[in-house]
CSV table of C-alpha atoms in Angstrom, one decimal:
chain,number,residue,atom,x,y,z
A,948,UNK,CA,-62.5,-109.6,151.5
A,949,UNK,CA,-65.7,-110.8,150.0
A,950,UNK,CA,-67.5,-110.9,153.2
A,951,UNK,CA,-68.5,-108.7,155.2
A,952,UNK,CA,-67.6,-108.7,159.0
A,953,UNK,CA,-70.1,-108.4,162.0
A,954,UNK,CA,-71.3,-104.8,162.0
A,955,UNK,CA,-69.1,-103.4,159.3
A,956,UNK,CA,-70.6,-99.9,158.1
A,957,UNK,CA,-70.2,-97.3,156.0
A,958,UNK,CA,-67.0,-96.1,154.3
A,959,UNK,CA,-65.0,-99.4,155.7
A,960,UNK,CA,-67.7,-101.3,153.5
A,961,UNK,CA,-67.2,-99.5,150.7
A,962,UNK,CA,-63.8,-99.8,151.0
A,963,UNK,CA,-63.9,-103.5,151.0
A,964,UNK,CA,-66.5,-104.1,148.1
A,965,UNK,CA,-64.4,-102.0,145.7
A,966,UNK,CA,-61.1,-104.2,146.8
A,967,UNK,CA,-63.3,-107.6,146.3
A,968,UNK,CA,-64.7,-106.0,143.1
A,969,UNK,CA,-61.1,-105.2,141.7
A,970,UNK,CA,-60.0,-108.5,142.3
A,971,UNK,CA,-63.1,-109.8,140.4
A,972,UNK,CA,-62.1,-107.9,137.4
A,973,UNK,CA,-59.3,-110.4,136.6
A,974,UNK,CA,-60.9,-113.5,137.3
A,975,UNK,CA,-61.4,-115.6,134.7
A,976,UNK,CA,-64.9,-117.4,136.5
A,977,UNK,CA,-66.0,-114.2,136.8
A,978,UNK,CA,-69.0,-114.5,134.6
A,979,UNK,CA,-69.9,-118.2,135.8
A,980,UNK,CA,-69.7,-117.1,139.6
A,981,UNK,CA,-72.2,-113.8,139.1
A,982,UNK,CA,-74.4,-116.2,137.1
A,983,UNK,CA,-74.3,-118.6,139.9
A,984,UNK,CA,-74.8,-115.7,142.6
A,985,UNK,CA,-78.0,-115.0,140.7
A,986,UNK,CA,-79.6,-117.8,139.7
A,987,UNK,CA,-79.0,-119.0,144.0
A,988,UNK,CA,-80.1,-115.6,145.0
A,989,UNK,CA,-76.7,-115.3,147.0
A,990,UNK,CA,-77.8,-113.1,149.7
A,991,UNK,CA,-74.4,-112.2,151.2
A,992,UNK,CA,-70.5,-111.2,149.8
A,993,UNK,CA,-69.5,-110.2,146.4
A,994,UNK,CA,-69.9,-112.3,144.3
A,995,UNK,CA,-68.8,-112.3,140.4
A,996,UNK,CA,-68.1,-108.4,141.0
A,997,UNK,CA,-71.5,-107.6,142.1
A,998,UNK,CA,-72.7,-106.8,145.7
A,999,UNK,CA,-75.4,-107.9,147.7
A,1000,UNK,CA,-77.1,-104.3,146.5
A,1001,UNK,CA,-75.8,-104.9,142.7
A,1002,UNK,CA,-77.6,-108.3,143.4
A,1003,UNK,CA,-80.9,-107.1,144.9
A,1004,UNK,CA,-81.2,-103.7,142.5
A,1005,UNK,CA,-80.5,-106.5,139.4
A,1006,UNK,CA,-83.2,-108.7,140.7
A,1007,UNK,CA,-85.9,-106.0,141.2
A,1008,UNK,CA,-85.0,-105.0,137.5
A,1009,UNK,CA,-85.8,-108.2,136.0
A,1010,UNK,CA,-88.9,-108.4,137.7
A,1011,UNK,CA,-90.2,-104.8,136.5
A,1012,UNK,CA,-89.0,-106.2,132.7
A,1013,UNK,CA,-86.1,-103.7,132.7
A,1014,UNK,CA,-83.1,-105.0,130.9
A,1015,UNK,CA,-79.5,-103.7,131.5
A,1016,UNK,CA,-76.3,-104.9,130.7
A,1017,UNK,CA,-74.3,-106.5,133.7
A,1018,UNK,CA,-70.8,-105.3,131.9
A,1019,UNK,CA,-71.2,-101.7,133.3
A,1020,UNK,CA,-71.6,-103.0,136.4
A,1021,UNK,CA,-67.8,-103.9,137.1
A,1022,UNK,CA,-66.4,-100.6,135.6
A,1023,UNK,CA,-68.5,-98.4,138.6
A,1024,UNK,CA,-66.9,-98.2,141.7
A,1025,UNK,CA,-69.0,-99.0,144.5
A,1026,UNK,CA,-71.9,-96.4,145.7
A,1027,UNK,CA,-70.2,-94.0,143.3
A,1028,UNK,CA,-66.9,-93.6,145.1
A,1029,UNK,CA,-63.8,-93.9,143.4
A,1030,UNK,CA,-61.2,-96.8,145.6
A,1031,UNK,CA,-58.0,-96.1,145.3
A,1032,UNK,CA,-56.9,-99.4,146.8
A,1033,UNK,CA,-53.7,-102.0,145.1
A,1034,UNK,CA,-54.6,-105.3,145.1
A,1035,UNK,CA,-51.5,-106.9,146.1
A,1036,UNK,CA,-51.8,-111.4,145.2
C-alpha cells in the first residue's frame, strides 16, 4: 500500500497514494515518520502522509526559503482527485 509496484502508472497510483494517505490520517507516528521521511530524504512510498512528490515539492520549497504548513498537506487528496476508497483494518 505504501509502495509502489514495478511500473505502476497513472490513475492506479493515485489510487493507492490516497488509500496509504487515508490510513496515515489516523496514525498516531504520523508526525514522527514524515519528520523522519524528510530529514533521510526518503526517496520512495508514502511516508507520514506525504508522497514521494509531497516529499520532493516540500524540499524544493525549503530551499527557495518558502515556508508552508505540512497540516494541509494530509487534508488534499492526491494530484487533486478526490478517492473514494474504505480503508478496511
Amino acid at each position: 500500500m505504501f509502495f509502489s509496484p514495478d511500473n505502476e502508472r497513472g490513475h492506479a497510483r493515485d489510487r493507492r497514494e490516497a488509500l496509504a494517505r487515508q490510513i496515515c490520517q489516523s496514525c498516531p507516528v504520523l508526525v514522527q515518520c514524515r519528520d523522519h521521511a524528510l530529514g533521510a530524504g526518503e526517496p520512495y512510498g508514502v511516508w507520514g502522509g506525504m508522497t514521494e512528490a509531497d516529499r520532493r515539492k516540500h524540499t524544493q520549497r525549503l530551499r527557495r526559503g518558502e515556508r508552508r504548513s505540512l497540516g494541509s498537506l494530509h487534508l488534499r487528496p492526491v494530484a487533486g482527485r478526490t478517492a473514494d476508497v474504505t480503508v478496511r483494518i
